[in-house]
Coordinates of C-alpha atoms and ligand atoms in Angstrom, one line a residue:
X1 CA 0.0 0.0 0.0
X2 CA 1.2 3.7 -1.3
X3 CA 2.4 5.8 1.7
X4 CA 1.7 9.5 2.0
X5 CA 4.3 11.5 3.9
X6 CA 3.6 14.4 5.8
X7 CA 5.7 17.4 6.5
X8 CA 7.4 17.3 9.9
X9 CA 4.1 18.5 12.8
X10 CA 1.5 18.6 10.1
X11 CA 0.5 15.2 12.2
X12 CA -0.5 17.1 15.0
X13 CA -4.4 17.8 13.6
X14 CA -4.6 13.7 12.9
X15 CA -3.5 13.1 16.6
X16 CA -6.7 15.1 17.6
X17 CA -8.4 12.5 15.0
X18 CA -9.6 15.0 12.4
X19 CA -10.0 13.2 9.1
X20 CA -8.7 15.5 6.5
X21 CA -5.0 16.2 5.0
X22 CA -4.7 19.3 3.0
X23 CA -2.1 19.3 -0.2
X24 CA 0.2 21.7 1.9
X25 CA 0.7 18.6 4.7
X26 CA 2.0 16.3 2.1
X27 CA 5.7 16.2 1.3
X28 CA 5.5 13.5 -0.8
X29 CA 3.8 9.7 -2.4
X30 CA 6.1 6.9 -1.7
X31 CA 4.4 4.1 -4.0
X32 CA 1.8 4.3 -6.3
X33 CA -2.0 5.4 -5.9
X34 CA -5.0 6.2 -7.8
X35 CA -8.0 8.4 -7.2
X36 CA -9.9 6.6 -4.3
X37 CA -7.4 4.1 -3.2
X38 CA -6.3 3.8 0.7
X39 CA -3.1 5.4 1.2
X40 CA -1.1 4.9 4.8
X41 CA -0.6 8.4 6.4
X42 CA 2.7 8.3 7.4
X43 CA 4.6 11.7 10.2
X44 CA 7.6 12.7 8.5
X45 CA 9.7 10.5 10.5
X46 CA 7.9 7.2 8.7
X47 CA 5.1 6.4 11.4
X48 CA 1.8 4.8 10.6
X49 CA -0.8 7.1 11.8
X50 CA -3.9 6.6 10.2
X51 CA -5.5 4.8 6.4
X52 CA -7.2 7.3 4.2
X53 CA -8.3 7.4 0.7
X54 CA -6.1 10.0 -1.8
X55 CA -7.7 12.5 -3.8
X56 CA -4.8 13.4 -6.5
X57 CA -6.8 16.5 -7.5
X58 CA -8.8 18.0 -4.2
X59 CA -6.9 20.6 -2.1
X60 CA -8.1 17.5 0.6
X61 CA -5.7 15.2 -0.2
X62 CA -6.7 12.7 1.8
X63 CA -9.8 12.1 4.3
X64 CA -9.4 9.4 7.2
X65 CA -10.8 6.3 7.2
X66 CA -9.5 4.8 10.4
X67 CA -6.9 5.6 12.9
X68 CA -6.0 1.8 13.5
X69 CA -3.3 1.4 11.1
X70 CA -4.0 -2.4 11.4
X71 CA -7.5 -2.5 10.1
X72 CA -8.0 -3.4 6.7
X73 CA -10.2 -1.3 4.0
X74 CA -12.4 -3.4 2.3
X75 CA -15.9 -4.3 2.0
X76 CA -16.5 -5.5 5.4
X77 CA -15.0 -2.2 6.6
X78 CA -18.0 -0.4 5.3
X79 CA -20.8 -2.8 5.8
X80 CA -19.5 -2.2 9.3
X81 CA -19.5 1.6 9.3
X82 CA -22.6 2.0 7.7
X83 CA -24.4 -0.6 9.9
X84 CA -23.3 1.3 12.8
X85 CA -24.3 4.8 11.6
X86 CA -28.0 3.0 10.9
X87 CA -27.9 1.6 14.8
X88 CA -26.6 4.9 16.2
X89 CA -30.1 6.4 14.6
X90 CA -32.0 3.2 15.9
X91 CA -30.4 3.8 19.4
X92 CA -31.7 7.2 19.8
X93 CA -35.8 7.2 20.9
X94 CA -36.4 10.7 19.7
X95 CA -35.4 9.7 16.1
X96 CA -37.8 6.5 15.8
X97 CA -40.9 6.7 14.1
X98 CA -39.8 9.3 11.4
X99 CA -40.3 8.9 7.5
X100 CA -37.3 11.0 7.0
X101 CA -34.1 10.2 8.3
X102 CA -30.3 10.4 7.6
X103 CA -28.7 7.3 8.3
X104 CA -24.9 8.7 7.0
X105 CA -23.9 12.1 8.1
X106 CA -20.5 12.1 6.2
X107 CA -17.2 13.0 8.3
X108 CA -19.4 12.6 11.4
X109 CA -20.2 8.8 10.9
X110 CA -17.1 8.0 10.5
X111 CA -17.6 7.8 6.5
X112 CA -16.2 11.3 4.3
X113 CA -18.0 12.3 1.6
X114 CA -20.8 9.7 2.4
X115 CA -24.7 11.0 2.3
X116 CA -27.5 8.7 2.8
X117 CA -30.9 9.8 3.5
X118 CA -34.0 7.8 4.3
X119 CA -37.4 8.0 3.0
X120 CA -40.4 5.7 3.9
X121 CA -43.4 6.0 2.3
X122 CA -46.6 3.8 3.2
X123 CA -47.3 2.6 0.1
X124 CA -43.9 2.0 -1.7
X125 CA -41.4 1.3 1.2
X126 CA -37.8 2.4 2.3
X127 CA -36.5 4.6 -0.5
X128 CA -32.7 5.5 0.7
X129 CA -30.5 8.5 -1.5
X130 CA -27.2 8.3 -1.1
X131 CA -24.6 11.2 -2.3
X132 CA -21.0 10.2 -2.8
X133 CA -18.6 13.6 -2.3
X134 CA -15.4 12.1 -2.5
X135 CA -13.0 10.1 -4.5
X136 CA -12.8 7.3 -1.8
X137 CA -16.6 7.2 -1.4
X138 CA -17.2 7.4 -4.8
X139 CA -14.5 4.2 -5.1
X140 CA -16.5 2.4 -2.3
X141 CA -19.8 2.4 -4.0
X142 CA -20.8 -0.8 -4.2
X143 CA -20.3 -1.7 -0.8
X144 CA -21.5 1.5 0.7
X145 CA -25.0 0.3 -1.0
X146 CA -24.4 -3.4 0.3
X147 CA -24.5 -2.2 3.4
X148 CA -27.5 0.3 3.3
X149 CA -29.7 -2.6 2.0
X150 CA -28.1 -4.9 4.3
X151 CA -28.6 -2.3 7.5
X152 CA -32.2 -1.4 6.4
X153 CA -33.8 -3.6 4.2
X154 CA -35.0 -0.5 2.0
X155 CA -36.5 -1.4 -1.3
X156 CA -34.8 0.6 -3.2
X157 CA -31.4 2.9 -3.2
X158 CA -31.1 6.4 -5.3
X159 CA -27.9 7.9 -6.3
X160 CA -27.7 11.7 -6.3
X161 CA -24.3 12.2 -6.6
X162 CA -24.8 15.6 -8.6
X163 CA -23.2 18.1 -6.0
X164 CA -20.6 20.7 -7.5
X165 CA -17.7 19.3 -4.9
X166 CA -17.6 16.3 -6.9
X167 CA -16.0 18.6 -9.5
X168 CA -13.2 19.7 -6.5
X169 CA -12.2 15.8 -7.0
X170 CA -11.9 15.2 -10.4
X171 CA -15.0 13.4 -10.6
X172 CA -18.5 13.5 -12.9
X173 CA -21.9 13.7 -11.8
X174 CA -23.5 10.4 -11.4
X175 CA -27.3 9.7 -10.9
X176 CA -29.4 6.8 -11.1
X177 CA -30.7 3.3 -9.5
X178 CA -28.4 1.3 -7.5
X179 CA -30.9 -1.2 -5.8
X180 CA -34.6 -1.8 -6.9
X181 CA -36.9 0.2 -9.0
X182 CA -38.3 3.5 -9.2
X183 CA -41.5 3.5 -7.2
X184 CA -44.2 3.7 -9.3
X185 CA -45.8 7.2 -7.6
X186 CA -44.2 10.0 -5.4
X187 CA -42.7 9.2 -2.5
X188 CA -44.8 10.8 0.5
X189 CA -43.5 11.4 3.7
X190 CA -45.2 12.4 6.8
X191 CA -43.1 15.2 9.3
X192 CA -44.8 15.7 12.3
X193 CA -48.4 14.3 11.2
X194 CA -47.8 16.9 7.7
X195 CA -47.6 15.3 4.5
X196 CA -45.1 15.8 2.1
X197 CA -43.9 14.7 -1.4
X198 CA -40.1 14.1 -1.7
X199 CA -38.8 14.6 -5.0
X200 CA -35.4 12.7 -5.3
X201 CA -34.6 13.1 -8.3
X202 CA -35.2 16.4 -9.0
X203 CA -35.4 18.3 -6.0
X204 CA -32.4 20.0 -4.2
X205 CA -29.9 17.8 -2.3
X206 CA -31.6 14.4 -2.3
X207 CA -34.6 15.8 -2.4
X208 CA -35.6 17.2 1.1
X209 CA -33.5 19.3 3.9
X210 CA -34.0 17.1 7.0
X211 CA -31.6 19.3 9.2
X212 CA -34.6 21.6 9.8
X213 CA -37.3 18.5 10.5
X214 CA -37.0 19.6 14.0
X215 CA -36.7 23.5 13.5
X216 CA -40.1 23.1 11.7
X217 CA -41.6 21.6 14.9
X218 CA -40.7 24.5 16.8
X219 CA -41.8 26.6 14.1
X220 CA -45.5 25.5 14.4
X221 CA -45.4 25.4 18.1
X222 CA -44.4 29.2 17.9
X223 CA -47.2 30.2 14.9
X224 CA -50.4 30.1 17.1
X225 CA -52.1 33.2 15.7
X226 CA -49.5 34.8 14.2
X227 CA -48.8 36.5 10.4
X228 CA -45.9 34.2 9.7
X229 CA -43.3 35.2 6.3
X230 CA -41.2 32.2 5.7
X231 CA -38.2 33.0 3.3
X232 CA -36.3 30.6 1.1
X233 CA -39.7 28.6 1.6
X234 CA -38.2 25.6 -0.9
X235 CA -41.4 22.8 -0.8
X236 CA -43.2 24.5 1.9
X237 CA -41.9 22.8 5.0
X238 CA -42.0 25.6 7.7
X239 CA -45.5 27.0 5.6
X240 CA -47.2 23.7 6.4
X241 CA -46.0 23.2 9.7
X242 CA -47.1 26.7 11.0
X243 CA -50.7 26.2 9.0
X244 CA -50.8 23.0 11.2
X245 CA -49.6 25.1 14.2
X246 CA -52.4 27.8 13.8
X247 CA -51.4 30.6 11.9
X248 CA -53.5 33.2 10.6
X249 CA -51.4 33.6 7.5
X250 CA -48.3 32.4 6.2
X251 CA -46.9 34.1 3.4
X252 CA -43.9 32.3 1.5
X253 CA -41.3 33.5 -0.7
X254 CA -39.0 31.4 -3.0
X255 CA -37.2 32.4 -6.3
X256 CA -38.0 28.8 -7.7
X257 CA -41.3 27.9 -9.6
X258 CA -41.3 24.2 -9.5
X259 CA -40.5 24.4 -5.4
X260 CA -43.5 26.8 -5.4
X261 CA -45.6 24.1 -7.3
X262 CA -44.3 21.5 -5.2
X263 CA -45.4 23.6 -2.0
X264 CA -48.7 24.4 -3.4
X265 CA -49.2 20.5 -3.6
X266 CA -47.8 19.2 -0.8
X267 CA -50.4 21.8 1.0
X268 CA -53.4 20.4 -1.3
X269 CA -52.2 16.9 -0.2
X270 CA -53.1 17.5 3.6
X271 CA -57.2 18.9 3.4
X272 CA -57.0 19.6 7.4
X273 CA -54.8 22.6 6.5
X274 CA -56.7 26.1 5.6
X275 CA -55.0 26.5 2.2
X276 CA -56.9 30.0 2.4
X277 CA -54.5 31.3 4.7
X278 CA -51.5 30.1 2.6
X279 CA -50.0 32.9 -0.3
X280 CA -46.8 31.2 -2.4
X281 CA -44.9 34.4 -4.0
X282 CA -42.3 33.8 -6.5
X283 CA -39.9 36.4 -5.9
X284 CA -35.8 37.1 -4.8
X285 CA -36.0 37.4 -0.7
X286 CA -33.7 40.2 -1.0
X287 CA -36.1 42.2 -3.4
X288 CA -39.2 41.3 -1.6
X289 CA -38.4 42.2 1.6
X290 CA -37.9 45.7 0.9
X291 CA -41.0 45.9 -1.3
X292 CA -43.1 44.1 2.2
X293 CA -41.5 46.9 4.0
X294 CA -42.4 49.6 1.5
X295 CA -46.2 48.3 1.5
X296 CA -46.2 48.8 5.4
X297 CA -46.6 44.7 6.5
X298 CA -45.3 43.5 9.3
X299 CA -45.2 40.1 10.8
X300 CA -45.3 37.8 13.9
X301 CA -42.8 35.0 13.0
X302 CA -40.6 35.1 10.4
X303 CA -38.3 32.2 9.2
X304 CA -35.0 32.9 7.2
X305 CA -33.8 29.8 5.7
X306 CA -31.4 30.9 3.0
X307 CA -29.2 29.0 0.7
X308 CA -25.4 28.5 1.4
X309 CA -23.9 31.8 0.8
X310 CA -20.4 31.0 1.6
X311 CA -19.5 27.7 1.1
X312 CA -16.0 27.9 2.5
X313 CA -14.1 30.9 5.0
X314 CA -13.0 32.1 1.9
X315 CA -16.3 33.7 0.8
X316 CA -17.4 34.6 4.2
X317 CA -17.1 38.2 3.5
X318 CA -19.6 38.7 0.9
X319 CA -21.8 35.8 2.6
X320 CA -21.9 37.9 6.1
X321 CA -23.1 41.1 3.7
X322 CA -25.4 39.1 2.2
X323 CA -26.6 37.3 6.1
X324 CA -26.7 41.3 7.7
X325 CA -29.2 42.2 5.0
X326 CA -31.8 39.7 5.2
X327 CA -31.6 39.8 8.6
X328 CA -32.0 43.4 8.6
X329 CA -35.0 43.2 6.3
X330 CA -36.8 40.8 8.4
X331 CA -36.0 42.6 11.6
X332 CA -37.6 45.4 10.0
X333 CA -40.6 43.5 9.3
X334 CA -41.4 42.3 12.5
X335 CA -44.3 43.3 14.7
X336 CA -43.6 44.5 18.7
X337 CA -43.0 41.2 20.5
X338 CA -42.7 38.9 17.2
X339 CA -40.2 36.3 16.3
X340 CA -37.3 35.8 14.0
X341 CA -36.1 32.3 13.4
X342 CA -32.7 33.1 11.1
X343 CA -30.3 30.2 10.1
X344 CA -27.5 29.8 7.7
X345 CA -26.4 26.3 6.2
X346 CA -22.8 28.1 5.9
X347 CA -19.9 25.8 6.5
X348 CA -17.8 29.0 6.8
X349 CA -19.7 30.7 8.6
X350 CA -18.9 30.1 12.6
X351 CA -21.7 30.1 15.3
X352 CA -20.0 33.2 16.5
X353 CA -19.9 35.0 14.0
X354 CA -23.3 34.3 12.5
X355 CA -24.1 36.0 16.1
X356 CA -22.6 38.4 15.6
X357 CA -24.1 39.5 12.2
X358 CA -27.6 38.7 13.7
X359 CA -26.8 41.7 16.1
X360 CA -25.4 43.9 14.0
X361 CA -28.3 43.9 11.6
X362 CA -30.5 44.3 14.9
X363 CA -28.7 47.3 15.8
X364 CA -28.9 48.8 12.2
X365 CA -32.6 48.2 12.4
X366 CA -32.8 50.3 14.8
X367 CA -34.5 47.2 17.5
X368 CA -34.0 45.4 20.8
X369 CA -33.8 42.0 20.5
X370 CA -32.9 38.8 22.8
X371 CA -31.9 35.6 22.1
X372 CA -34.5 33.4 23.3
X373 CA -33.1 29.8 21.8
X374 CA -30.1 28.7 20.2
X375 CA -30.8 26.6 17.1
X376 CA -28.8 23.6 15.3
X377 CA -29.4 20.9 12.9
X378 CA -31.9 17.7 13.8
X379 CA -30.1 14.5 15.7
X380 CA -30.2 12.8 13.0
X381 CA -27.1 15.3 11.8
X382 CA -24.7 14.8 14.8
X383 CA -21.5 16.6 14.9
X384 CA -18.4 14.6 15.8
X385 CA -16.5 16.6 18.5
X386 CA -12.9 15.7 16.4
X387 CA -14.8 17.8 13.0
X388 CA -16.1 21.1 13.9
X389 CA -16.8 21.6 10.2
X390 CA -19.7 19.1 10.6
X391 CA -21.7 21.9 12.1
X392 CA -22.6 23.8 9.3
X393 CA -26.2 24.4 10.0
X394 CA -27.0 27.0 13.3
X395 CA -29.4 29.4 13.7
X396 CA -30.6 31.9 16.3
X397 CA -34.3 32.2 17.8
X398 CA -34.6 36.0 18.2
X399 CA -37.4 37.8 19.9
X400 CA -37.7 41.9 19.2
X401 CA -39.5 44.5 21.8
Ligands
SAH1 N1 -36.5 26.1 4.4 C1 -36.5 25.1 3.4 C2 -35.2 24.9 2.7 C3 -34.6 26.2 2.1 S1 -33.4 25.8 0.8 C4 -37.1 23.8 4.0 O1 -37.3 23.7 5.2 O2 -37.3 22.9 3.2 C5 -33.2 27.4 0.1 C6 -34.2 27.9 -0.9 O3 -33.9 29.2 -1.2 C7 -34.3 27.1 -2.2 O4 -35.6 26.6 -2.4 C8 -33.9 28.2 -3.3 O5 -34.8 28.0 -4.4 C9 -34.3 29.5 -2.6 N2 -33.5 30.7 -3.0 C10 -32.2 30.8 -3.2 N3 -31.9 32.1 -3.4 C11 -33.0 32.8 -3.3 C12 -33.4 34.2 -3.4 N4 -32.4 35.1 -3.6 N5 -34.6 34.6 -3.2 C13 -35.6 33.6 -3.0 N6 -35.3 32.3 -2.9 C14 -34.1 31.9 -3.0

């Protein structure tokens, strides 16, 4: 097996078991190796430290499989891994009983690069998606999905491996069946008793964001009542949730038609919900906002659930201009007393310093406001103490005088 050599102390970050290597750690490849293949991390002094899988072309140019130098990586090792990322989910009550679940968080399972969402629906089964990010999950496919059907018994398995980063890697899109058969209708889920259609193959990620299933909860727990503008609405998950939760209107904005269409359907598919009270606008957030404000509407709760604006530290500049004036907008927009639930997916993007934007746009807008929660990403997304990075979703409950 190829050995990669690092410079003398760039082991230190793997002795605090963080999986990546960047290119500047790497003196040099004793051996050969190909895009995916397990490479030894060696310290510069020729110690074993930990078996990875090289990515020739990625500025991380290598991603930790294990740190037992002795264990060998083949397709036992991931039948393993995966199996015990689908019992860690099993082990925790608060996770049973839902239709939409991830079973592989990537890094934090122990598995880089390695998505896998669950979807069950009553009439068609377990439909899992899986999204392969890096070379050595991309090399691994086949026993990645071994192990999924093994660990689940899901009907059928999806590939979306359409993410840009693939591109970071050297490698092409992929798509397509990799167990079963399409089922023959959409697949419905149910999230908190609200019924939703999950499209996997062309909606965004693998088809739904499950790191705000439990965000949404608290959403329609805090609607009772209230006017409610939900931003960056996508299929209408916070809309629906605070329709179920009471609200006297819920206005959502998205700049993407067929999310809109989906959102108007998935509220036609549940008749308990007053579709009268819901209004789908297709519209940019950051235009809209200011036209709301022009018009004189304010609102009671409002949710702000934007795309990643900087997808690494390097772009965290324009993305904290881009976080300040949203949140300014909304802020703006909101009644004495009302709510502000603001997030960003950002992976560079700290906790802190999403705070801190949060208060500078509440100063600007001229308002008091207290943080009444602290917000994160469902369980079902843990966070591996050893991989900061894996926290990339937070958010901030805000409440205004
Ligand atoms: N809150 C949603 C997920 C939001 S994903 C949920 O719980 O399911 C982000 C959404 O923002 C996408 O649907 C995308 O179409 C939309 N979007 C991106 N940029 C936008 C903009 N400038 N104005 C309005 N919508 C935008």
């Amino acid at each position: 097996m190829a050995e990669l050599i690092l410079h003398p102390g760039k082991e230190r970050s793997l002795f605090k078991r963080h999986p990546w290597v960047f290119d500047t750690a790497v003196a040099h490849l004793a051996g050969h190796a190909r895009r995916g293949d397990t490479v030894t991390l060696c310290a510069a002094d020729g110690r074993p430290l930990a078996k990875a899988a090289f990515s020739p072309q990625s500025k991380i140019r290598a991603r930790v499989w294990t740190f037992d130098v002795e264990m060998p990586i083949d397709h036992a090792f991931f039948k393993r891994r995966v199996a015990q990322a689908v019992a860690r989910r099993a082990a925790l009550p608060e996770l049973r009983g839902q239709d939409g679940l991830r079973l592989i968080h990537a890094e934090s399972d122990g598995l880089p690069g390695v998505i896998a969402d669950q979807y069950h629906d009553e009439m068609s089964g377990d439909t899992v998606v899986v999204q392969l990010t890096s070379a050595g999950a991309d090399k691994w496919r086949s026993a990645i999905v071994d192990g999924l059907v093994k660990a689940t018994g899901c009907a059928r398995v999806y590939e979306r491996s359409d993410s840009e980063v693939r591109g970071l890697e050297g490698l092409e899109p992929t798509t397509g069946w990799l167990h079963g058969e399409a089922s023959a209708g959409d697949i419905a889920i149910g999230e908190h008793g609200v019924k939703m259609v999950v499209d996997i193959v062309a909606g965004h990620k693998t088809g739904f964001y499950l790191d705000q299933r439990e965000n949404r909860q608290m959403s329609r727990r805090l609607a009772e009542n209230g006017r409610v503008l939900n931003c960056f609405c996508y299929t209408g998950g916070f809309s629906l949730q605070a329709l179920a939760g009471g609200a006297a209107s819920v206005l959502s904005i998205d700049s993407s038609q067929p999310a809109l269409d989906r959102a108007a359907a998935n509220l036609a598919l549940n008749p308990s919900l007053d579709a009268k009270r819901a209004e789908w606008r297709c519209a940019n957030v950051f235009d809209e906002l200011r036209q709301l404000k022009a018009a004189g509407e304010t609102f009671d709760l409002i949710v702000l659930d934007p795309p990643k604006f900087a997808p690494s530290a390097a772009h965290a500049e324009r993305a904290s201009r881009a976080y300040k004036d949203i949140n300014l907008l909304g802020f703006r927009l909101l009644a004495p007393g009302g709510l502000l639930m603001t997030y960003s997916c950002s992976g560079g993007i700290g906790v802190e310093l999403f705070q801190k934007i949060v208060a500078a746009a509440a100063c600007d807008s001229g308002r008091t406001a207290r943080i009444v929660r602290r917000l994160q990403g469902a369980a079902d997304h843990p966070v591996d103490l050893a991989f900061p990075e894996g926290e990339y979703l937070k958010g901030l409950l805000v409440q205004v005088d």
